[in-house]
Short mmCIF file of C-alpha atoms in Angstrom, two decimals:
data_model
loop_
_atom_site.label_atom_id
_atom_site.label_comp_id
_atom_site.label_asym_id
_atom_site.label_seq_id
_atom_site.Cartn_x
_atom_site.Cartn_y
_atom_site.Cartn_z
CA UNK A 1 13.76 -1.11 116.53
CA UNK A 2 15.72 1.93 117.35
CA UNK A 3 19.53 1.78 117.99
CA UNK A 4 20.85 4.81 119.86
CA UNK A 5 24.85 5.00 119.67
CA UNK A 6 25.89 7.43 122.32
CA UNK A 7 29.26 8.68 123.73
CA UNK A 8 29.16 6.40 126.73
CA UNK A 9 27.13 3.49 125.45
CA UNK A 10 24.63 2.04 122.96
CA UNK A 11 20.97 1.21 123.44
CA UNK A 12 18.76 -1.06 121.47
CA UNK A 13 15.09 -0.58 122.10
CA UNK A 14 12.27 -2.56 120.45
CA UNK A 15 9.07 -0.50 120.10
CA UNK A 16 5.50 -1.53 119.23
CA UNK A 17 3.42 0.42 116.68
CA UNK A 18 2.27 2.91 119.34
CA UNK A 19 5.93 3.81 120.26
CA UNK A 20 5.85 1.91 123.58
CA UNK A 21 9.11 0.03 124.57
CA UNK A 22 8.77 -3.82 124.45
CA UNK A 23 12.43 -4.56 125.32
CA UNK A 24 15.72 -2.53 125.78
CA UNK A 25 19.29 -3.63 125.98
CA UNK A 26 22.26 -1.30 127.01
CA UNK A 27 25.86 -1.63 126.92
CA UNK A 28 28.48 0.99 128.17
CA UNK A 29 32.18 1.40 126.63
CA UNK A 30 34.89 3.61 127.81
CA UNK A 31 35.88 7.04 126.64
CA UNK A 32 39.47 7.04 125.88
CA UNK A 33 41.75 9.97 126.61
CA UNK A 34 45.27 9.07 125.68
CA UNK A 35 46.47 12.76 125.81
CA UNK A 36 45.41 15.97 127.29
CA UNK A 37 42.31 17.25 125.21
CA UNK A 38 41.90 13.93 123.32
CA UNK A 39 38.50 12.00 123.70
CA UNK A 40 38.05 9.04 121.47
CA UNK A 41 36.10 5.88 121.21
CA UNK A 42 37.16 2.63 119.67
CA UNK A 43 34.81 2.05 116.44
CA UNK A 44 35.15 -1.74 116.72
CA UNK A 45 33.98 -1.69 120.26
CA UNK A 46 30.91 0.33 119.26
CA UNK A 47 30.20 -2.00 116.31
CA UNK A 48 30.33 -4.98 118.61
CA UNK A 49 28.10 -3.25 121.07
CA UNK A 50 25.53 -2.54 118.48
CA UNK A 51 25.40 -6.15 117.38
CA UNK A 52 25.30 -7.46 121.07
CA UNK A 53 22.63 -4.97 122.22
CA UNK A 54 20.36 -5.65 119.24
CA UNK A 55 20.61 -9.37 119.56
CA UNK A 56 20.13 -9.31 123.35
CA UNK A 57 17.06 -6.93 122.98
CA UNK A 58 15.28 -9.19 120.58
CA UNK A 59 16.15 -12.15 122.83
CA UNK A 60 14.75 -10.38 125.79
CA UNK A 61 11.41 -9.43 123.91
CA UNK A 62 10.66 -13.01 122.90
CA UNK A 63 9.30 -11.48 119.65
CA UNK A 64 9.84 -13.77 116.54
CA UNK A 65 12.32 -12.05 114.09
CA UNK A 66 9.99 -12.13 111.30
CA UNK A 67 7.70 -9.81 113.22
CA UNK A 68 10.51 -6.95 113.43
CA UNK A 69 9.66 -4.71 110.52
CA UNK A 70 12.51 -2.13 110.58
CA UNK A 71 15.48 -0.66 112.29
CA UNK A 72 16.65 2.89 112.53
CA UNK A 73 19.99 4.25 113.91
CA UNK A 74 20.62 7.28 116.00
CA UNK A 75 24.13 8.30 116.85
CA UNK A 76 26.25 10.67 118.44
CA UNK A 77 26.93 13.85 116.52
CA UNK A 78 30.14 15.75 115.43
CA UNK A 79 32.22 12.55 115.42
CA UNK A 80 34.86 11.54 112.70
CA UNK A 81 36.94 8.58 111.83
CA UNK A 82 39.31 7.71 108.94
CA UNK A 83 38.68 4.56 107.05
CA UNK A 84 41.20 2.92 104.70
CA UNK A 85 40.59 1.69 101.19
CA UNK A 86 39.94 -1.85 102.40
CA UNK A 87 37.23 -0.60 104.87
CA UNK A 88 39.17 -0.64 108.12
CA UNK A 89 39.33 2.06 110.80
CA UNK A 90 42.65 3.81 110.59
CA UNK A 91 41.82 6.14 113.51
CA UNK A 92 39.71 5.78 116.46
CA UNK A 93 36.49 7.71 116.43
CA UNK A 94 37.30 11.37 117.36
CA UNK A 95 34.21 12.63 119.40
CA UNK A 96 32.77 16.07 119.73
CA UNK A 97 34.48 16.38 123.09
CA UNK A 98 37.88 16.12 121.74
CA UNK A 99 39.92 19.51 121.48
CA UNK A 100 43.08 18.41 120.02
CA UNK A 101 42.42 20.72 117.05
CA UNK A 102 42.11 23.94 119.06
CA UNK A 103 45.10 25.59 117.30
CA UNK A 104 43.59 24.55 113.74
CA UNK A 105 40.23 25.94 114.72
CA UNK A 106 41.76 29.29 115.69
CA UNK A 107 43.48 29.27 112.47
CA UNK A 108 40.34 29.06 110.62
CA UNK A 109 38.86 31.70 112.77
CA UNK A 110 41.84 34.18 111.78
CA UNK A 111 42.25 33.15 108.03
CA UNK A 112 38.70 32.67 106.73
CA UNK A 113 35.37 34.83 106.75
CA UNK A 114 33.86 32.82 109.47
CA UNK A 115 30.35 34.59 109.34
CA UNK A 116 30.16 33.63 105.70
CA UNK A 117 31.01 30.02 106.53
CA UNK A 118 28.61 30.09 109.19
CA UNK A 119 25.67 31.31 106.98
CA UNK A 120 26.63 28.43 104.58
CA UNK A 121 26.98 25.67 107.12
CA UNK A 122 25.21 26.69 110.18
CA UNK A 123 28.17 25.76 112.17
CA UNK A 124 30.66 27.83 114.09
CA UNK A 125 33.62 26.36 112.22
CA UNK A 126 36.45 28.06 114.20
CA UNK A 127 35.68 25.95 117.27
CA UNK A 128 37.41 22.60 117.78
CA UNK A 129 34.10 20.92 118.49
CA UNK A 130 33.46 20.61 114.78
CA UNK A 131 35.28 17.96 112.66
CA UNK A 132 36.47 20.42 110.09
CA UNK A 133 39.33 21.52 112.39
CA UNK A 134 40.09 18.00 113.12
CA UNK A 135 40.82 17.14 109.60
CA UNK A 136 43.22 19.89 109.34
CA UNK A 137 44.88 18.57 112.54
CA UNK A 138 45.45 15.26 110.88
CA UNK A 139 46.76 16.97 107.73
CA UNK A 140 49.28 18.93 109.81
CA UNK A 141 50.34 16.01 112.44
CA UNK A 142 49.54 12.79 110.67
CA UNK A 143 49.72 13.58 106.78
CA UNK A 144 50.57 9.92 105.95
CA UNK A 145 47.37 8.73 107.64
CA UNK A 146 45.54 11.34 105.51
CA UNK A 147 47.06 9.93 102.22
CA UNK A 148 45.86 6.43 103.36
CA UNK A 149 42.37 7.52 104.10
CA UNK A 150 39.65 6.50 101.61
CA UNK A 151 36.77 8.05 103.34
CA UNK A 152 36.05 10.27 106.37
CA UNK A 153 33.01 8.80 108.20
CA UNK A 154 30.86 9.04 111.30
CA UNK A 155 30.24 6.01 113.28
CA UNK A 156 26.92 5.49 111.79
CA UNK A 157 28.31 5.80 108.39
CA UNK A 158 30.94 3.04 109.26
CA UNK A 159 28.31 0.59 110.77
CA UNK A 160 26.09 1.01 107.64
CA UNK A 161 28.99 0.60 105.44
CA UNK A 162 29.89 -2.76 107.23
CA UNK A 163 26.44 -3.85 107.08
CA UNK A 164 25.56 -3.16 103.45
CA UNK A 165 28.92 -2.27 101.71
CA UNK A 166 27.57 1.25 100.74
CA UNK A 167 29.01 4.52 101.99
CA UNK A 168 26.12 6.83 102.92
CA UNK A 169 25.46 9.48 105.48
CA UNK A 170 22.44 11.74 106.25
CA UNK A 171 21.81 15.49 106.06
CA UNK A 172 22.09 16.19 109.71
CA UNK A 173 25.26 14.36 110.35
CA UNK A 174 26.80 15.86 107.24
CA UNK A 175 25.72 19.42 108.51
CA UNK A 176 27.53 18.69 111.76
CA UNK A 177 30.79 18.30 110.17
CA UNK A 178 31.37 22.02 109.32
CA UNK A 179 31.61 21.69 105.57
CA UNK A 180 28.20 20.90 104.34
CA UNK A 181 26.02 23.61 102.74
CA UNK A 182 22.67 23.58 104.60
CA UNK A 183 21.05 25.51 101.77
CA UNK A 184 21.97 23.17 98.91
CA UNK A 185 22.11 20.14 101.08
CA UNK A 186 25.39 18.98 99.63
CA UNK A 187 28.99 19.02 100.53
CA UNK A 188 30.37 22.71 100.13
CA UNK A 189 32.82 22.51 97.19
CA UNK A 190 34.52 25.90 98.06
CA UNK A 191 35.14 24.79 101.55
CA UNK A 192 36.53 21.29 100.55
CA UNK A 193 38.93 23.08 98.14
CA UNK A 194 39.82 26.34 99.86
CA UNK A 195 39.87 25.40 103.59
CA UNK A 196 40.33 21.51 103.94
CA UNK A 197 42.00 20.74 100.58
CA UNK A 198 40.24 17.30 100.31
CA UNK A 199 38.17 15.84 97.43
CA UNK A 200 34.41 15.01 97.55
CA UNK A 201 35.30 11.37 96.90
CA UNK A 202 36.76 11.14 100.38
CA UNK A 203 33.17 11.81 101.81
CA UNK A 204 30.02 9.73 101.94
CA UNK A 205 27.25 10.53 99.53
CA UNK A 206 24.37 12.23 101.36
CA UNK A 207 20.77 11.44 101.67
CA UNK A 208 17.62 12.37 103.67
CA UNK A 209 17.26 10.62 107.11
CA UNK A 210 14.12 9.08 105.44
CA UNK A 211 16.22 6.93 103.06
CA UNK A 212 16.30 3.30 103.81
CA UNK A 213 18.56 0.41 102.71
CA UNK A 214 17.83 -3.30 102.25
CA UNK A 215 20.07 -6.30 101.67
CA UNK A 216 22.06 -6.38 105.05
CA UNK A 217 24.93 -8.86 104.89
CA UNK A 218 23.63 -12.20 106.04
CA UNK A 219 26.40 -12.63 108.71
CA UNK A 220 25.41 -9.45 110.62
CA UNK A 221 21.56 -10.05 110.22
CA UNK A 222 21.99 -13.33 111.66
CA UNK A 223 24.32 -12.32 114.45
CA UNK A 224 21.63 -9.79 115.53
CA UNK A 225 18.67 -12.25 114.99
CA UNK A 226 17.19 -9.93 112.29
CA UNK A 227 15.30 -11.09 109.28
CA UNK A 228 17.43 -11.25 106.17
CA UNK A 229 15.16 -8.63 104.37
CA UNK A 230 15.22 -6.13 107.30
CA UNK A 231 14.29 -2.54 106.16
CA UNK A 232 17.08 -0.06 107.68
CA UNK A 233 16.41 3.51 107.80
CA UNK A 234 19.76 5.48 107.73
CA UNK A 235 18.57 7.53 110.54
CA UNK A 236 20.39 10.58 111.78
CA UNK A 237 22.19 12.20 114.81
CA UNK A 238 20.82 11.73 118.42
CA UNK A 239 19.77 15.29 118.80
CA UNK A 240 17.36 15.38 116.01
CA UNK A 241 16.18 11.97 116.68
CA UNK A 242 15.34 13.02 120.19
CA UNK A 243 13.42 15.87 118.80
CA UNK A 244 11.40 13.43 116.73
CA UNK A 245 10.99 11.00 119.67
CA UNK A 246 9.68 13.76 121.86
CA UNK A 247 7.12 14.70 119.30
CA UNK A 248 8.88 18.01 118.16
CA UNK A 249 8.59 18.24 114.50
CA UNK A 250 7.09 21.68 113.97
CA UNK A 251 7.70 25.04 115.28
CA UNK A 252 5.31 25.05 118.25
CA UNK A 253 7.71 23.08 120.53
CA UNK A 254 11.14 22.87 121.69
CA UNK A 255 12.97 19.67 122.95
CA UNK A 256 15.17 19.64 126.06
CA UNK A 257 17.63 16.84 126.40
CA UNK A 258 20.33 16.05 128.87
CA UNK A 259 22.28 12.82 128.11
CA UNK A 260 26.00 12.78 128.09
CA UNK A 261 25.84 16.36 126.88
CA UNK A 262 22.71 18.53 126.81
CA UNK A 263 20.77 20.64 124.16
CA UNK A 264 17.74 22.66 123.38
CA UNK A 265 16.53 22.19 119.79
CA UNK A 266 13.54 23.19 117.63
CA UNK A 267 12.48 22.64 114.17
CA UNK A 268 12.42 25.41 111.65
CA UNK A 269 11.09 25.93 108.10
CA UNK A 270 14.17 28.03 106.85
CA UNK A 271 17.81 28.27 107.86
CA UNK A 272 18.57 30.48 110.81
CA UNK A 273 22.12 31.96 111.15
CA UNK A 274 22.16 35.17 112.99
CA UNK A 275 25.10 37.65 113.28
CA UNK A 276 27.70 36.47 115.96
CA UNK A 277 26.89 32.70 115.43
CA UNK A 278 25.09 32.13 118.76
CA UNK A 279 23.42 28.84 117.75
CA UNK A 280 23.62 26.24 115.07
CA UNK A 281 21.40 25.23 112.31
CA UNK A 282 21.46 21.89 110.54
CA UNK A 283 19.60 20.53 107.65
CA UNK A 284 17.07 17.68 108.68
CA UNK A 285 14.75 16.78 105.73
CA UNK A 286 14.11 18.28 102.35
CA UNK A 287 11.98 21.07 103.90
CA UNK A 288 13.10 21.13 107.55
CA UNK A 289 16.07 22.30 109.42
CA UNK A 290 16.87 21.98 113.26
CA UNK A 291 18.12 25.15 115.10
CA UNK A 292 19.54 25.00 118.78
CA UNK A 293 22.24 25.22 120.98
CA UNK A 294 24.20 22.57 122.93
CA UNK A 295 26.35 22.24 126.05
CA UNK A 296 29.24 19.99 126.40
CA UNK A 297 28.90 18.95 129.95
CA UNK A 298 25.52 17.24 130.83
CA UNK A 299 25.11 13.91 132.44
CA UNK A 300 28.75 13.13 131.88
CA UNK A 301 29.43 15.50 134.84
CA UNK A 302 27.46 13.25 137.19
CA UNK A 303 29.04 10.08 135.53
CA UNK A 304 32.27 11.76 136.53
CA UNK A 305 31.15 11.79 140.11
CA UNK A 306 29.97 8.30 139.74
CA UNK A 307 33.17 6.87 138.32
CA UNK A 308 35.66 8.80 140.70
CA UNK A 309 33.70 8.24 144.03
CA UNK A 310 31.97 5.07 143.33
CA UNK A 311 33.27 3.34 146.48
CA UNK A 312 31.75 6.00 148.57
CA UNK A 313 28.41 5.96 146.79
CA UNK A 314 27.96 2.10 146.40
CA UNK A 315 26.88 1.35 149.96
CA UNK A 316 24.17 3.95 150.08
CA UNK A 317 23.10 3.06 146.49
CA UNK A 318 22.06 -0.40 147.77
CA UNK A 319 18.84 1.22 149.09
CA UNK A 320 18.06 2.22 145.49
CA UNK A 321 18.74 -1.19 143.91
CA UNK A 322 22.27 -0.26 143.19
CA UNK A 323 21.33 2.64 141.08
CA UNK A 324 23.66 5.45 141.86
CA UNK A 325 21.72 8.06 139.80
CA UNK A 326 18.76 7.30 141.79
CA UNK A 327 20.84 7.96 144.82
CA UNK A 328 22.03 11.36 143.31
CA UNK A 329 18.15 12.21 142.96
CA UNK A 330 17.64 11.57 146.68
CA UNK A 331 20.78 13.71 147.44
CA UNK A 332 19.30 16.63 145.39
CA UNK A 333 15.92 16.20 147.10
CA UNK A 334 17.57 16.81 150.58
CA UNK A 335 19.38 20.04 149.49
CA UNK A 336 17.47 23.35 149.12
CA UNK A 337 17.38 25.26 145.93
CA UNK A 338 20.77 27.04 145.38
CA UNK A 339 22.64 24.37 147.27
CA UNK A 340 23.26 26.75 150.20
CA UNK A 341 25.40 29.09 148.21
CA UNK A 342 27.58 26.46 146.41
CA UNK A 343 27.93 27.14 142.73
CA UNK A 344 29.37 24.64 140.24
CA UNK A 345 30.46 25.81 136.78
CA UNK A 346 30.55 22.32 134.98
CA UNK A 347 33.05 23.08 132.32
CA UNK A 348 34.90 19.78 132.54
CA UNK A 349 35.23 19.56 128.67
CA UNK A 350 35.07 23.25 127.71
CA UNK A 351 31.93 24.70 126.34
CA UNK A 352 29.99 25.03 123.28
CA UNK A 353 26.92 27.23 123.18
CA UNK A 354 26.39 30.17 123.89
CA UNK A 355 29.96 31.04 124.81
CA UNK A 356 31.95 28.68 122.52
CA UNK A 357 34.83 28.57 125.12
CA UNK A 358 36.80 25.47 124.38
CA UNK A 359 39.40 26.38 127.09
CA UNK A 360 36.87 26.80 129.89
CA UNK A 361 37.48 24.61 132.95
CA UNK A 362 35.26 23.53 135.93
CA UNK A 363 34.87 25.73 139.03
CA UNK A 364 33.29 24.86 142.38
CA UNK A 365 32.73 28.14 144.20
CA UNK A 366 31.46 28.94 147.84
CA UNK A 367 32.47 25.53 149.29
CA UNK A 368 32.58 25.38 153.23
CA UNK A 369 32.75 22.77 155.84
CA UNK A 370 28.84 22.99 155.89
CA UNK A 371 28.74 21.48 152.52
CA UNK A 372 28.46 17.70 152.01
CA UNK A 373 28.62 15.51 148.87
CA UNK A 374 24.72 15.90 148.73
CA UNK A 375 25.35 19.60 148.04
CA UNK A 376 28.14 18.91 145.43
CA UNK A 377 25.57 16.68 143.44
CA UNK A 378 22.83 19.12 143.62
CA UNK A 379 25.16 22.00 142.66
CA UNK A 380 26.39 20.05 139.68
CA UNK A 381 22.74 19.41 138.50
CA UNK A 382 21.95 23.18 138.89
CA UNK A 383 25.29 24.14 137.15
CA UNK A 384 24.24 22.10 134.22
CA UNK A 385 20.87 23.72 133.93
CA UNK A 386 22.36 27.03 134.24
CA UNK A 387 24.23 26.55 131.02
CA UNK A 388 21.24 25.08 129.41
CA UNK A 389 19.18 28.17 130.41
CA UNK A 390 21.90 30.35 128.76
CA UNK A 391 21.10 28.30 125.59
CA UNK A 392 17.28 29.02 126.37
CA UNK A 393 17.81 32.79 126.37
CA UNK A 394 19.53 32.82 122.99
CA UNK A 395 16.72 30.76 121.23
CA UNK A 396 14.05 32.96 122.83
CA UNK A 397 15.84 35.98 121.38
CA UNK A 398 16.33 34.84 117.77
CA UNK A 399 13.25 32.46 117.30
CA UNK A 400 9.65 32.86 117.85
CA UNK A 401 8.69 31.77 121.22
CA UNK A 402 7.76 28.04 121.45
CA UNK A 403 4.78 27.01 123.40
CA UNK A 404 6.06 23.78 124.75
CA UNK A 405 9.32 22.35 126.20
CA UNK A 406 9.41 18.70 126.02
CA UNK A 407 12.06 16.66 127.92
CA UNK A 408 13.99 13.72 126.69
CA UNK A 409 17.19 12.05 127.53
CA UNK A 410 18.36 10.28 130.70
CA UNK A 411 17.43 13.28 132.79
CA UNK A 412 13.83 13.01 131.91
CA UNK A 413 13.79 10.11 134.29
CA UNK A 414 14.67 12.27 137.31
CA UNK A 415 11.73 14.05 138.70
CA UNK A 416 13.84 16.40 140.84
CA UNK A 417 16.16 17.51 137.88
CA UNK A 418 12.94 18.31 135.88
CA UNK A 419 11.60 20.29 138.87
CA UNK A 420 14.76 22.45 139.00
CA UNK A 421 14.65 23.08 135.22
CA UNK A 422 10.92 24.18 135.51
CA UNK A 423 11.78 26.40 138.48
CA UNK A 424 14.76 28.08 136.61
CA UNK A 425 13.15 28.33 133.27
CA UNK A 426 9.89 29.53 134.71
CA UNK A 427 8.14 27.26 132.05
CA UNK A 428 6.22 23.92 132.50
CA UNK A 429 8.18 21.13 131.18
CA UNK A 430 6.24 18.28 129.56
CA UNK A 431 7.56 14.62 129.83
CA UNK A 432 6.56 12.28 127.08
CA UNK A 433 5.70 8.69 128.03
CA UNK A 434 8.74 7.36 126.27
CA UNK A 435 11.93 7.58 128.02
CA UNK A 436 14.37 6.59 125.15
CA UNK A 437 13.48 9.59 122.92
CA UNK A 438 16.46 9.26 120.52
CA UNK A 439 15.79 5.50 120.02
CA UNK A 440 12.13 6.08 119.43
CA UNK A 441 12.97 8.86 116.87
CA UNK A 442 15.15 6.40 115.01
CA UNK A 443 12.53 3.68 115.23
CA UNK A 444 9.99 6.15 113.92
CA UNK A 445 11.94 6.66 110.81
CA UNK A 446 12.12 2.84 110.31
CA UNK A 447 8.32 2.87 110.78
CA UNK A 448 8.08 5.37 108.08
CA UNK A 449 10.55 3.54 105.76
CA UNK A 450 8.44 0.26 106.38
CA UNK A 451 5.20 2.25 105.60
CA UNK A 452 3.71 2.00 109.14
CA UNK A 453 3.51 5.82 109.40
CA UNK A 454 2.76 8.22 106.57
CA UNK A 455 4.08 11.45 107.88
CA UNK A 456 6.71 12.69 110.40
CA UNK A 457 4.53 14.98 112.43
CA UNK A 458 2.34 12.13 113.41
CA UNK A 459 2.20 11.91 117.15
CA UNK A 460 2.45 8.32 118.53
CA UNK A 461 0.65 7.70 121.87
CA UNK A 462 4.01 7.14 123.49
CA UNK A 463 5.10 10.57 122.56
CA UNK A 464 2.26 12.23 124.34
CA UNK A 465 2.87 13.87 127.78
CA UNK A 466 2.80 11.46 130.81
CA UNK A 467 3.54 14.37 133.26
CA UNK A 468 3.77 18.05 133.34
CA UNK A 469 6.13 19.90 135.79
CA UNK A 470 4.96 23.14 136.76
CA UNK A 471 7.37 25.87 138.13
CA UNK A 472 7.57 27.11 141.69
CA UNK A 473 7.32 30.99 141.56
CA UNK A 474 9.46 31.36 144.66
CA UNK A 475 12.18 29.06 143.52
CA UNK A 476 11.98 30.79 139.98
CA UNK A 477 12.73 34.04 141.71
CA UNK A 478 15.63 32.55 143.68
CA UNK A 479 17.07 30.81 140.79
CA UNK A 480 17.10 34.10 138.76
CA UNK A 481 19.25 35.62 141.32
CA UNK A 482 21.63 32.66 141.53
CA UNK A 483 21.93 32.50 137.76
CA UNK A 484 23.13 36.02 137.67
CA UNK A 485 25.89 35.15 140.33
CA UNK A 486 26.88 31.98 138.32
CA UNK A 487 27.03 33.98 135.07
CA UNK A 488 29.22 36.76 136.90
CA UNK A 489 31.52 34.07 138.33
CA UNK A 490 32.00 32.57 134.80
CA UNK A 491 32.80 36.06 133.45
CA UNK A 492 35.43 36.61 136.12
CA UNK A 493 37.09 33.13 135.66
CA UNK A 494 36.85 32.50 131.95
CA UNK A 495 40.25 33.79 131.07
CA UNK A 496 42.10 31.96 133.89
CA UNK A 497 42.53 28.84 131.86
CA UNK A 498 43.95 30.67 128.97
CA UNK A 499 46.34 32.49 131.16
CA UNK A 500 47.26 29.06 132.97
CA UNK A 501 47.91 27.48 129.43
CA UNK A 502 50.00 30.47 128.31
CA UNK A 503 52.09 30.27 131.60
CA UNK A 504 52.73 26.50 130.86
CA UNK A 505 53.72 27.18 127.22
CA UNK A 506 56.07 29.84 128.47
CA UNK A 507 57.65 27.49 130.89
CA UNK A 508 58.34 25.11 127.95
#
């Protein structure tokens, strides 16, 4: 079984030995925004969502629990929460999209040799996306909370701690914090002391994602319908689990994912940290790293459309079984490439790669009375892909060309979105048979822990391509021109959010 804990919900998926889905259960939860720039999740809500989805998945499958050999966990990356000495959360889970620590991130950028820190950690540490600045925020604004903190954890660490009573994290989630040395595969003592002023004991011990645990507390095993002796792989972040689930474990392929956010990733055999910090690089296993770039605004943009205009969409969605995202696909299919001049810069939550502009905001440009909500949806889908293509250009510049691009995440179920990507990139896009790539990656590690697979580069039948989307040369040429316009539009507007913020501070 693979459990994929995301920003907007949790999925539990039971797979057979070939990697095919036997049963799946999903549960959404709200992203909490109590103040401007804050984006949090309730860790107890997530914990109970995991219990519920695992239990429901097993029930739906009809599989006897003694036939479930292992469980692995995939979870959102770059999250942080504080846990007290008695194991209780004393903060909510601070997510990757939370930008409260913008000033602290800028302080790091002005006060420390960030290129050297990047070469150590693989992280652009002076961006508020990374938890390193969030710890500084807590030290400045809530010092009493920091004094009460026994450990800083990710949500996966917290769940494993509750299940087994043992604090532990994996290389990749540790890498994604901004204070882990990707060369030594250990917390960086210099950063802990000189930048953060915290002790190693407030962090979890670190192990490879191949590490497994046994001896789950009986109350939780029974609540989920799992055998008492279940083997649990500690798993890793959803990004690298998607890589694994898509069958991308060597340097011949690149995974492309769009879920809540979006990313392009590939596996490398040495750390890659070029001048200027244009991409990130995280430790994965004892001899592999994952390099890539991520965008903040992926499927969450369409979710924003869904949540804010649901009443208008619901009636039409009835023709698609009530599935609004299928309705969005039909909208996009009715609008020509380029959305008839409408360009959407989808910076609803700032941006990561390649611009690292936390202050960027969304822009809809070229809107006329001729445009409908169908154009808005297609322009949003295209705008998300334009940002992903900017990441692709960076990876092509600094890494050897990858022969394959393999799609994963929710967008891999949208033929029209994949066609747009193939046309924009000018590359064929392979779509694995599995749709829940992160969950399969986590389950694959559980298979390895249980002895069902003997190496991570083994391609399960479900990881093989079920479809190949070929680019349309005419659309590729058209998208090339539109991409240039979108890039120019961003360059013209990127400082406006900063000017607006400075004006608001001046008024105060």
